[in-house]
Amino acid sequence: MMAEGGAETEAEVRDKLQELVDKLYHFRDHYFETHNVEDAVRKQRDVKDQMEQTVALMDETDDTWKNKAFFLMLKGKALNVTPNYCTEAEEVLSKAVKLDPGLVEAWNQLGEVYWKKMDVTAAKTCFLGALNHCKNKVSLRNLSMVMRQQRSQDADENSRNIMDSVKQAKQAVQMDMRDGTSWYILGNAYLSLFFCTGQNPKISQQALNAYVQAERVDKTASSNPDLHLNRATLCKYEENYQGALDGFSRAAALEPSWTEPVMREEQLLDYLGRLCGLLGNKGKIRGKRLQNMLSSLSPGLLGHYGDSGGLQLKPLSALQPGKNPGLVVLGRVVFSLVPEERVPFTFGLVDTEGTCYAIMVYNMVESWGVLIADSVTIPEPHLKQHNIQHKGQTFAFQSIRVDSPVRLLVNGKPQGPSTQASATVAYRPQSE
């Protein structure tokens, strides 16, 4: 496109440069539409090569435009396409916002550069600066990420920051219901809220729904390894082990250089393998010792859950999947198993029929546990049946989920409030 006399107008230059940068980001975001997942190992190098070609073409632009804020913003955006911090991107974007403080996209890009630099305070200043000029979804969702990363010694302040993070992410979604990135960041905000406010099942469902919506409205979201890892983290906590293993595996395939999903997948496979082995041989406790342990199980160990509590003692084999209101189970501990992340505390429980189920306890202080031969009473047990297949391995077992040790009696004794603590689970919050 040429203006009369052969010289390009500013609008023509702007359009040409914008098209170059848009093509670069389309290449990155739609990489797996033109490449197989096996090519994931090359993706970052390919994006970097494409970025260098794009910047070289931009640098061929007439010098007249090179000190214009829009040129500097677009060049900074091109340099910022990779996941790593870029000094040159910071320099040109800083110059762009000085030349035109109202250039919202330059503020947002500069904020993302500071985010990659791990300068959370500077990133927040940029996103707030952009919002001062214009309410926009990019600043809102990036501010949501920043709010979750502001750590304080005050637990209440951390909770307020996470609540604010959810609010910002919701606003971003409301501005564009078809933006998958905003839905994904809302999912992360709910994930943080879930773990900081007592693991309310409604909040975990909101997180999962947001991730589903991200993939529904934006097919590129399915190529986001962070989304798969974070959703897998939630699936693991909710004992959807099939979903967790599939998610860790998918994240690892999409970003082969990222070791965390591989490690998490291996840890979960190891945990499930050891658990099934221990359940199969009842912790290697057999014969007379096991008989003696079980013969001393008496109704007196039901404590206040017994006659006065109105719960009916049933064998483990009588339980139905899901919650079992009005029932109580009693057994002896035959093994304990603590996964790498220490959540959940897991032990095997054998009842008088000799049935052995896994008991998974959450929200316990680190010092809490049970010993082999302890009796454990579980009111209104929540039964889960697991049938998991992953990479040639099969795991099938039954488990009972206990959301707090306070619910249990150990050797007939209540477990006090001091045994309870909030779970902390690692996930990956920083993604654009």
GROMACS .gro file of C-alpha atoms in nm:
model
  432
    1MET     CA    1   0.000   0.000   0.000
    2MET     CA    2   0.155   0.324  -0.116
    3ALA     CA    3   0.039   0.681  -0.085
    4GLU     CA    4   0.058   0.925  -0.377
    5GLY     CA    5   0.418   0.996  -0.468
    6GLY     CA    6   0.539   0.659  -0.337
    7ALA     CA    7   0.570   0.745   0.034
    8GLU     CA    8   0.375   0.536   0.286
    9THR     CA    9   0.136   0.715   0.514
   10GLU     CA   10   0.152   0.667   0.890
   11ALA     CA   11  -0.170   0.464   0.878
   12GLU     CA   12  -0.022   0.235   0.611
   13VAL     CA   13   0.296   0.182   0.813
   14ARG     CA   14   0.093   0.113   1.126
   15ASP     CA   15  -0.121  -0.147   0.944
   16LYS     CA   16   0.182  -0.317   0.791
   17LEU     CA   17   0.367  -0.342   1.123
   18GLN     CA   18   0.053  -0.455   1.306
   19GLU     CA   19   0.005  -0.732   1.049
   20LEU     CA   20   0.364  -0.853   1.098
   21VAL     CA   21   0.324  -0.873   1.476
   22ASP     CA   22  -0.021  -1.034   1.452
   23LYS     CA   23   0.124  -1.305   1.225
   24LEU     CA   24   0.402  -1.368   1.477
   25TYR     CA   25   0.157  -1.415   1.765
   26HIS     CA   26  -0.073  -1.629   1.549
   27PHE     CA   27   0.225  -1.853   1.470
   28ARG     CA   28   0.296  -1.893   1.842
   29ASP     CA   29  -0.062  -1.937   1.962
   30HIS     CA   30  -0.174  -2.169   1.680
   31TYR     CA   31   0.153  -2.365   1.657
   32PHE     CA   32  -0.011  -2.704   1.708
   33GLU     CA   33  -0.260  -2.642   1.429
   34THR     CA   34   0.029  -2.669   1.182
   35HIS     CA   35   0.262  -2.893   1.385
   36ASN     CA   36   0.230  -3.226   1.565
   37VAL     CA   37   0.264  -3.245   1.942
   38GLU     CA   38   0.592  -3.431   1.878
   39ASP     CA   39   0.725  -3.099   1.745
   40ALA     CA   40   0.672  -2.934   2.086
   41VAL     CA   41   1.042  -2.962   2.162
   42ARG     CA   42   1.108  -2.723   1.870
   43LYS     CA   43   0.832  -2.473   1.943
   44GLN     CA   44   1.030  -2.218   2.148
   45ARG     CA   45   1.316  -2.220   1.899
   46ASP     CA   46   1.075  -2.183   1.605
   47VAL     CA   47   0.895  -1.893   1.776
   48LYS     CA   48   1.228  -1.725   1.850
   49ASP     CA   49   1.335  -1.762   1.486
   50GLN     CA   50   1.004  -1.617   1.371
   51MET     CA   51   1.043  -1.329   1.616
   52GLU     CA   52   1.392  -1.246   1.485
   53GLN     CA   53   1.263  -1.245   1.127
   54THR     CA   54   0.972  -1.020   1.226
   55VAL     CA   55   1.195  -0.770   1.408
   56ALA     CA   56   1.436  -0.764   1.111
   57LEU     CA   57   1.147  -0.678   0.878
   58MET     CA   58   1.028  -0.407   1.119
   59ASP     CA   59   1.375  -0.258   1.133
   60GLU     CA   60   1.363  -0.211   0.754
   61THR     CA   61   1.088   0.048   0.806
   62ASP     CA   62   1.167   0.407   0.713
   63ASP     CA   63   1.355   0.583   0.997
   64THR     CA   64   1.078   0.842   1.004
   65TRP     CA   65   0.864   0.604   1.208
   66LYS     CA   66   1.122   0.445   1.436
   67ASN     CA   67   1.084   0.693   1.720
   68LYS     CA   68   0.706   0.682   1.709
   69ALA     CA   69   0.535   0.527   2.013
   70PHE     CA   70   0.330   0.283   1.802
   71PHE     CA   71   0.645   0.148   1.631
   72LEU     CA   72   0.824   0.102   1.963
   73MET     CA   73   0.519  -0.064   2.117
   74LEU     CA   74   0.486  -0.312   1.831
   75LYS     CA   75   0.859  -0.387   1.829
   76GLY     CA   76   0.851  -0.441   2.205
   77LYS     CA   77   0.550  -0.669   2.166
   78ALA     CA   78   0.735  -0.873   1.903
   79LEU     CA   79   1.039  -0.906   2.130
   80ASN     CA   80   0.807  -1.008   2.414
   81VAL     CA   81   0.657  -1.307   2.230
   82THR     CA   82   0.887  -1.559   2.398
   83PRO     CA   83   0.835  -1.676   2.759
   84ASN     CA   84   1.166  -1.530   2.879
   85TYR     CA   85   1.249  -1.179   2.996
   86CYS     CA   86   1.400  -0.957   2.724
   87THR     CA   87   1.604  -0.648   2.815
   88GLU     CA   88   1.550  -0.487   2.474
   89ALA     CA   89   1.174  -0.533   2.505
   90GLU     CA   90   1.182  -0.347   2.837
   91GLU     CA   91   1.387  -0.065   2.684
   92VAL     CA   92   1.168  -0.003   2.378
   93LEU     CA   93   0.839  -0.040   2.568
   94SER     CA   94   0.958   0.201   2.841
   95LYS     CA   95   1.035   0.451   2.568
   96ALA     CA   96   0.693   0.393   2.409
   97VAL     CA   97   0.498   0.475   2.726
   98LYS     CA   98   0.708   0.787   2.784
   99LEU     CA   99   0.632   0.908   2.432
  100ASP     CA  100   0.262   0.824   2.461
  101PRO     CA  101   0.140   0.763   2.820
  102GLY     CA  102  -0.207   0.685   2.683
  103LEU     CA  103  -0.089   0.385   2.479
  104VAL     CA  104  -0.263   0.109   2.677
  105GLU     CA  105  -0.113  -0.186   2.489
  106ALA     CA  106   0.238  -0.056   2.557
  107TRP     CA  107   0.161  -0.047   2.932
  108ASN     CA  108   0.026  -0.400   2.918
  109GLN     CA  109   0.327  -0.532   2.728
  110LEU     CA  110   0.567  -0.355   2.963
  111GLY     CA  111   0.381  -0.505   3.260
  112GLU     CA  112   0.425  -0.853   3.110
  113VAL     CA  113   0.797  -0.785   3.063
  114TYR     CA  114   0.829  -0.691   3.431
  115TRP     CA  115   0.626  -1.002   3.520
  116LYS     CA  116   0.879  -1.219   3.338
  117LYS     CA  117   1.152  -1.028   3.520
  118MET     CA  118   0.974  -1.126   3.845
  119ASP     CA  119   0.927  -0.761   3.938
  120VAL     CA  120   0.567  -0.796   4.059
  121THR     CA  121   0.542  -0.440   4.193
  122ALA     CA  122   0.649  -0.281   3.863
  123ALA     CA  123   0.415  -0.512   3.671
  124LYS     CA  124   0.121  -0.408   3.890
  125THR     CA  125   0.204  -0.038   3.836
  126CYS     CA  126   0.193  -0.090   3.459
  127PHE     CA  127  -0.140  -0.274   3.459
  128LEU     CA  128  -0.297  -0.015   3.689
  129GLY     CA  129  -0.153   0.257   3.465
  130ALA     CA  130  -0.321   0.101   3.163
  131LEU     CA  131  -0.653   0.073   3.349
  132ASN     CA  132  -0.632   0.443   3.442
  133HIS     CA  133  -0.645   0.521   3.073
  134CYS     CA  134  -0.892   0.257   2.961
  135LYS     CA  135  -1.071  -0.041   3.116
  136ASN     CA  136  -0.954  -0.344   2.918
  137LYS     CA  137  -0.954  -0.723   2.959
  138VAL     CA  138  -0.576  -0.768   2.924
  139SER     CA  139  -0.493  -0.534   3.214
  140LEU     CA  140  -0.769  -0.683   3.429
  141ARG     CA  141  -0.662  -1.044   3.386
  142ASN     CA  142  -0.294  -0.957   3.425
  143LEU     CA  143  -0.377  -0.766   3.741
  144SER     CA  144  -0.558  -1.081   3.860
  145MET     CA  145  -0.231  -1.273   3.823
  146VAL     CA  146  -0.034  -1.002   4.004
  147MET     CA  147  -0.277  -0.994   4.298
  148ARG     CA  148  -0.227  -1.367   4.358
  149GLN     CA  149   0.148  -1.321   4.369
  150GLN     CA  150   0.143  -1.050   4.636
  151ARG     CA  151   0.251  -1.236   4.947
  152SER     CA  152   0.202  -1.106   5.299
  153GLN     CA  153   0.264  -1.236   5.651
  154ASP     CA  154  -0.101  -1.151   5.714
  155ALA     CA  155  -0.322  -1.445   5.611
  156ASP     CA  156  -0.628  -1.221   5.593
  157GLU     CA  157  -0.451  -0.986   5.353
  158ASN     CA  158  -0.351  -1.281   5.132
  159SER     CA  159  -0.714  -1.393   5.127
  160ARG     CA  160  -0.829  -1.043   5.031
  161ASN     CA  161  -0.574  -1.034   4.749
  162ILE     CA  162  -0.700  -1.364   4.612
  163MET     CA  163  -1.063  -1.250   4.639
  164ASP     CA  164  -0.962  -0.935   4.450
  165SER     CA  165  -0.785  -1.154   4.195
  166VAL     CA  166  -1.110  -1.342   4.129
  167LYS     CA  167  -1.296  -1.011   4.094
  168GLN     CA  168  -1.048  -0.877   3.835
  169ALA     CA  169  -1.055  -1.201   3.635
  170LYS     CA  170  -1.436  -1.205   3.636
  171GLN     CA  171  -1.441  -0.851   3.498
  172ALA     CA  172  -1.201  -0.954   3.221
  173VAL     CA  173  -1.428  -1.245   3.125
  174GLN     CA  174  -1.736  -1.021   3.130
  175MET     CA  175  -1.568  -0.783   2.886
  176ASP     CA  176  -1.520  -1.065   2.633
  177MET     CA  177  -1.693  -1.398   2.700
  178ARG     CA  178  -1.515  -1.549   2.396
  179ASP     CA  179  -1.161  -1.491   2.525
  180GLY     CA  180  -1.008  -1.823   2.632
  181THR     CA  181  -0.710  -1.662   2.806
  182SER     CA  182  -0.939  -1.467   3.038
  183TRP     CA  183  -1.136  -1.784   3.121
  184TYR     CA  184  -0.810  -1.970   3.192
  185ILE     CA  185  -0.687  -1.698   3.428
  186LEU     CA  186  -1.027  -1.698   3.603
  187GLY     CA  187  -0.979  -2.073   3.652
  188ASN     CA  188  -0.641  -2.007   3.815
  189ALA     CA  189  -0.797  -1.743   4.041
  190TYR     CA  190  -1.063  -1.989   4.156
  191LEU     CA  191  -0.792  -2.252   4.206
  192SER     CA  192  -0.606  -2.017   4.443
  193LEU     CA  193  -0.930  -1.930   4.621
  194PHE     CA  194  -1.010  -2.301   4.663
  195PHE     CA  195  -0.686  -2.371   4.845
  196CYS     CA  196  -0.689  -2.060   5.062
  197THR     CA  197  -1.050  -2.083   5.185
  198GLY     CA  198  -1.101  -2.435   5.313
  199GLN     CA  199  -1.144  -2.626   4.987
  200ASN     CA  200  -1.510  -2.551   4.916
  201PRO     CA  201  -1.624  -2.801   4.647
  202LYS     CA  202  -1.830  -2.529   4.477
  203ILE     CA  203  -1.514  -2.325   4.418
  204SER     CA  204  -1.324  -2.622   4.275
  205GLN     CA  205  -1.614  -2.679   4.036
  206GLN     CA  206  -1.600  -2.312   3.934
  207ALA     CA  207  -1.229  -2.354   3.857
  208LEU     CA  208  -1.292  -2.665   3.649
  209ASN     CA  209  -1.581  -2.496   3.467
  210ALA     CA  210  -1.359  -2.199   3.381
  211TYR     CA  211  -1.091  -2.429   3.235
  212VAL     CA  212  -1.357  -2.613   3.031
  213GLN     CA  213  -1.490  -2.280   2.905
  214ALA     CA  214  -1.138  -2.168   2.810
  215GLU     CA  215  -1.101  -2.469   2.582
  216ARG     CA  216  -1.456  -2.437   2.451
  217VAL     CA  217  -1.422  -2.077   2.331
  218ASP     CA  218  -1.057  -2.089   2.226
  219LYS     CA  219  -0.905  -2.397   2.065
  220THR     CA  220  -0.554  -2.267   2.137
  221ALA     CA  221  -0.624  -2.312   2.512
  222SER     CA  222  -0.591  -2.688   2.459
  223SER     CA  223  -0.226  -2.621   2.374
  224ASN     CA  224  -0.158  -2.437   2.700
  225PRO     CA  225   0.058  -2.665   2.919
  226ASP     CA  226  -0.009  -2.451   3.228
  227LEU     CA  227  -0.382  -2.510   3.195
  228HIS     CA  228  -0.331  -2.887   3.184
  229LEU     CA  229  -0.095  -2.885   3.484
  230ASN     CA  230  -0.320  -2.665   3.697
  231ARG     CA  231  -0.632  -2.864   3.614
  232ALA     CA  232  -0.443  -3.187   3.684
  233THR     CA  233  -0.341  -3.048   4.024
  234LEU     CA  234  -0.706  -2.993   4.109
  235CYS     CA  235  -0.803  -3.337   3.972
  236LYS     CA  236  -0.540  -3.502   4.192
  237TYR     CA  237  -0.666  -3.323   4.502
  238GLU     CA  238  -1.020  -3.433   4.418
  239GLU     CA  239  -0.894  -3.791   4.366
  240ASN     CA  240  -0.972  -3.792   3.996
  241TYR     CA  241  -0.643  -3.969   3.936
  242GLN     CA  242  -0.718  -4.053   3.575
  243GLY     CA  243  -0.773  -3.685   3.497
  244ALA     CA  244  -0.461  -3.590   3.690
  245LEU     CA  245  -0.234  -3.836   3.509
  246ASP     CA  246  -0.378  -3.740   3.169
  247GLY     CA  247  -0.326  -3.370   3.248
  248PHE     CA  248   0.033  -3.406   3.371
  249SER     CA  249   0.114  -3.616   3.064
  250ARG     CA  250  -0.044  -3.363   2.826
  251ALA     CA  251   0.143  -3.070   2.989
  252ALA     CA  252   0.472  -3.259   2.957
  253ALA     CA  253   0.406  -3.335   2.589
  254LEU     CA  254   0.323  -2.972   2.509
  255GLU     CA  255   0.634  -2.833   2.683
  256PRO     CA  256   0.905  -3.104   2.683
  257SER     CA  257   1.165  -2.881   2.852
  258TRP     CA  258   0.938  -2.832   3.155
  259THR     CA  259   1.033  -3.094   3.412
  260GLU     CA  260   0.757  -3.033   3.668
  261PRO     CA  261   0.468  -3.216   3.494
  262VAL     CA  262   0.692  -3.516   3.425
  263MET     CA  263   0.796  -3.525   3.791
  264ARG     CA  264   0.436  -3.490   3.912
  265GLU     CA  265   0.318  -3.768   3.680
  266GLU     CA  266   0.596  -4.000   3.798
  267GLN     CA  267   0.525  -3.921   4.164
  268LEU     CA  268   0.156  -3.996   4.124
  269LEU     CA  269   0.224  -4.322   3.939
  270ASP     CA  270   0.467  -4.425   4.214
  271TYR     CA  271   0.213  -4.337   4.485
  272LEU     CA  272  -0.066  -4.534   4.317
  273GLY     CA  273   0.163  -4.830   4.255
  274ARG     CA  274   0.280  -4.845   4.615
  275LEU     CA  275  -0.074  -4.793   4.744
  276CYS     CA  276  -0.219  -5.079   4.538
  277GLY     CA  277   0.067  -5.305   4.647
  278LEU     CA  278   0.009  -5.229   5.017
  279LEU     CA  279  -0.369  -5.271   4.982
  280GLY     CA  280  -0.319  -5.604   4.805
  281ASN     CA  281  -0.112  -5.755   5.087
  282LYS     CA  282  -0.276  -5.559   5.373
  283GLY     CA  283   0.054  -5.397   5.464
  284LYS     CA  284   0.215  -5.742   5.491
  285ILE     CA  285   0.028  -5.800   5.816
  286ARG     CA  286  -0.125  -6.147   5.807
  287GLY     CA  287  -0.209  -6.451   6.012
  288LYS     CA  288  -0.231  -6.439   6.389
  289ARG     CA  289  -0.116  -6.081   6.423
  290LEU     CA  290  -0.392  -5.955   6.196
  291GLN     CA  291  -0.650  -6.176   6.368
  292ASN     CA  292  -0.546  -6.046   6.710
  293MET     CA  293  -0.568  -5.685   6.588
  294LEU     CA  294  -0.918  -5.739   6.449
  295SER     CA  295  -1.053  -5.949   6.737
  296SER     CA  296  -1.011  -5.659   6.978
  297LEU     CA  297  -1.228  -5.423   6.771
  298SER     CA  298  -1.523  -5.348   6.998
  299PRO     CA  299  -1.832  -5.122   6.973
  300GLY     CA  300  -1.680  -4.913   7.254
  301LEU     CA  301  -1.431  -4.775   6.998
  302LEU     CA  302  -1.719  -4.605   6.815
  303GLY     CA  303  -1.730  -4.345   7.094
  304HIS     CA  304  -1.991  -4.076   7.048
  305TYR     CA  305  -2.066  -4.201   6.697
  306GLY     CA  306  -2.212  -4.522   6.840
  307ASP     CA  307  -2.545  -4.564   7.019
  308SER     CA  308  -2.566  -4.201   7.136
  309GLY     CA  309  -2.468  -4.069   6.793
  310GLY     CA  310  -2.723  -4.281   6.615
  311LEU     CA  311  -2.484  -4.414   6.347
  312GLN     CA  312  -2.502  -4.779   6.244
  313LEU     CA  313  -2.181  -4.983   6.231
  314LYS     CA  314  -2.133  -5.146   5.890
  315PRO     CA  315  -1.849  -5.342   5.726
  316LEU     CA  316  -1.646  -5.168   5.456
  317SER     CA  317  -1.793  -5.398   5.191
  318ALA     CA  318  -2.145  -5.265   5.264
  319LEU     CA  319  -2.060  -4.907   5.165
  320GLN     CA  320  -2.198  -4.752   4.846
  321PRO     CA  321  -2.001  -4.511   4.624
  322GLY     CA  322  -2.041  -4.153   4.744
  323LYS     CA  323  -2.150  -4.046   5.090
  324ASN     CA  324  -2.298  -4.302   5.330
  325PRO     CA  325  -2.518  -4.107   5.573
  326GLY     CA  326  -2.619  -4.277   5.897
  327LEU     CA  327  -2.333  -4.528   5.881
  328VAL     CA  328  -2.001  -4.564   6.061
  329VAL     CA  329  -1.704  -4.794   5.989
  330LEU     CA  330  -1.434  -4.921   6.222
  331GLY     CA  331  -1.104  -5.092   6.150
  332ARG     CA  332  -0.735  -5.126   6.226
  333VAL     CA  333  -0.450  -4.948   6.054
  334VAL     CA  334  -0.223  -5.188   5.863
  335PHE     CA  335   0.003  -4.938   5.681
  336SER     CA  336   0.052  -4.567   5.619
  337LEU     CA  337   0.176  -4.391   5.307
  338VAL     CA  338   0.261  -4.024   5.260
  339PRO     CA  339   0.297  -3.891   4.902
  340GLU     CA  340   0.572  -3.648   4.803
  341GLU     CA  341   0.346  -3.345   4.851
  342ARG     CA  342   0.231  -3.486   5.190
  343VAL     CA  343  -0.133  -3.453   5.082
  344PRO     CA  344  -0.327  -3.670   5.148
  345PHE     CA  345  -0.205  -3.867   5.448
  346THR     CA  346  -0.297  -4.220   5.338
  347PHE     CA  347  -0.338  -4.536   5.541
  348GLY     CA  348  -0.486  -4.882   5.496
  349LEU     CA  349  -0.782  -4.980   5.714
  350VAL     CA  350  -0.889  -5.343   5.762
  351ASP     CA  351  -1.224  -5.429   5.922
  352THR     CA  352  -1.343  -5.748   6.094
  353GLU     CA  353  -1.430  -5.905   5.757
  354GLY     CA  354  -1.069  -5.861   5.645
  355THR     CA  355  -1.159  -5.601   5.379
  356CYS     CA  356  -0.884  -5.342   5.324
  357TYR     CA  357  -0.958  -4.992   5.190
  358ALA     CA  358  -0.739  -4.684   5.153
  359ILE     CA  359  -0.824  -4.391   5.383
  360MET     CA  360  -0.716  -4.050   5.253
  361VAL     CA  361  -0.703  -3.768   5.507
  362TYR     CA  362  -0.675  -3.399   5.410
  363ASN     CA  363  -0.614  -3.075   5.599
  364MET     CA  364  -0.409  -3.227   5.878
  365VAL     CA  365  -0.114  -3.068   6.057
  366GLU     CA  366   0.219  -3.220   5.958
  367SER     CA  367   0.263  -3.386   6.297
  368TRP     CA  368  -0.068  -3.574   6.274
  369GLY     CA  369  -0.078  -3.940   6.179
  370VAL     CA  370  -0.183  -4.289   6.280
  371LEU     CA  371   0.023  -4.593   6.371
  372ILE     CA  372  -0.007  -4.956   6.265
  373ALA     CA  373  -0.264  -5.135   6.489
  374ASP     CA  374  -0.444  -4.809   6.582
  375SER     CA  375  -0.821  -4.836   6.558
  376VAL     CA  376  -0.991  -4.571   6.346
  377THR     CA  377  -1.360  -4.482   6.344
  378ILE     CA  378  -1.498  -4.301   6.039
  379PRO     CA  379  -1.850  -4.153   6.047
  380GLU     CA  380  -2.062  -4.127   5.731
  381PRO     CA  381  -1.775  -4.244   5.507
  382HIS     CA  382  -1.738  -4.104   5.155
  383LEU     CA  383  -1.643  -4.399   4.932
  384LYS     CA  384  -1.467  -4.370   4.598
  385GLN     CA  385  -1.399  -4.653   4.354
  386HIS     CA  386  -1.093  -4.610   4.135
  387ASN     CA  387  -1.020  -4.775   3.801
  388ILE     CA  388  -0.723  -4.602   3.642
  389GLN     CA  389  -0.534  -4.691   3.325
  390HIS     CA  390  -0.227  -4.496   3.221
  391LYS     CA  391   0.061  -4.585   2.989
  392GLY     CA  392   0.010  -4.959   3.026
  393GLN     CA  393  -0.044  -4.953   3.401
  394THR     CA  394  -0.374  -5.030   3.576
  395PHE     CA  395  -0.474  -4.932   3.930
  396ALA     CA  396  -0.803  -5.049   4.085
  397PHE     CA  397  -0.893  -4.988   4.451
  398GLN     CA  398  -1.146  -4.839   4.692
  399SER     CA  399  -1.081  -4.538   4.911
  400ILE     CA  400  -1.258  -4.329   5.174
  401ARG     CA  401  -1.201  -3.954   5.168
  402VAL     CA  402  -1.178  -3.770   5.501
  403ASP     CA  403  -1.164  -3.391   5.467
  404SER     CA  404  -1.029  -3.335   5.819
  405PRO     CA  405  -0.881  -3.556   6.094
  406VAL     CA  406  -1.128  -3.386   6.332
  407ARG     CA  407  -1.392  -3.620   6.186
  408LEU     CA  408  -1.208  -3.930   6.307
  409LEU     CA  409  -1.174  -4.122   6.632
  410VAL     CA  410  -0.835  -4.285   6.683
  411ASN     CA  411  -0.837  -4.561   6.944
  412GLY     CA  412  -1.179  -4.431   7.045
  413LYS     CA  413  -1.052  -4.076   7.107
  414PRO     CA  414  -1.164  -3.759   6.923
  415GLN     CA  415  -0.900  -3.570   6.727
  416GLY     CA  416  -0.898  -3.208   6.847
  417PRO     CA  417  -0.906  -2.890   6.637
  418SER     CA  418  -0.527  -2.864   6.668
  419THR     CA  419  -0.493  -3.159   6.428
  420GLN     CA  420  -0.643  -2.959   6.139
  421ALA     CA  421  -0.456  -2.735   5.896
  422SER     CA  422  -0.523  -2.602   5.547
  423ALA     CA  423  -0.381  -2.790   5.252
  424THR     CA  424  -0.117  -2.624   5.037
  425VAL     CA  425  -0.076  -2.759   4.685
  426ALA     CA  426   0.164  -2.638   4.419
  427TYR     CA  427   0.034  -2.514   4.085
  428ARG     CA  428   0.165  -2.282   3.815
  429PRO     CA  429   0.003  -1.940   3.832
  430GLN     CA  430   0.225  -1.736   3.600
  431SER     CA  431   0.102  -1.751   3.248
  432GLU     CA  432  -0.028  -1.496   3.005
   0.00000   0.00000   0.00000
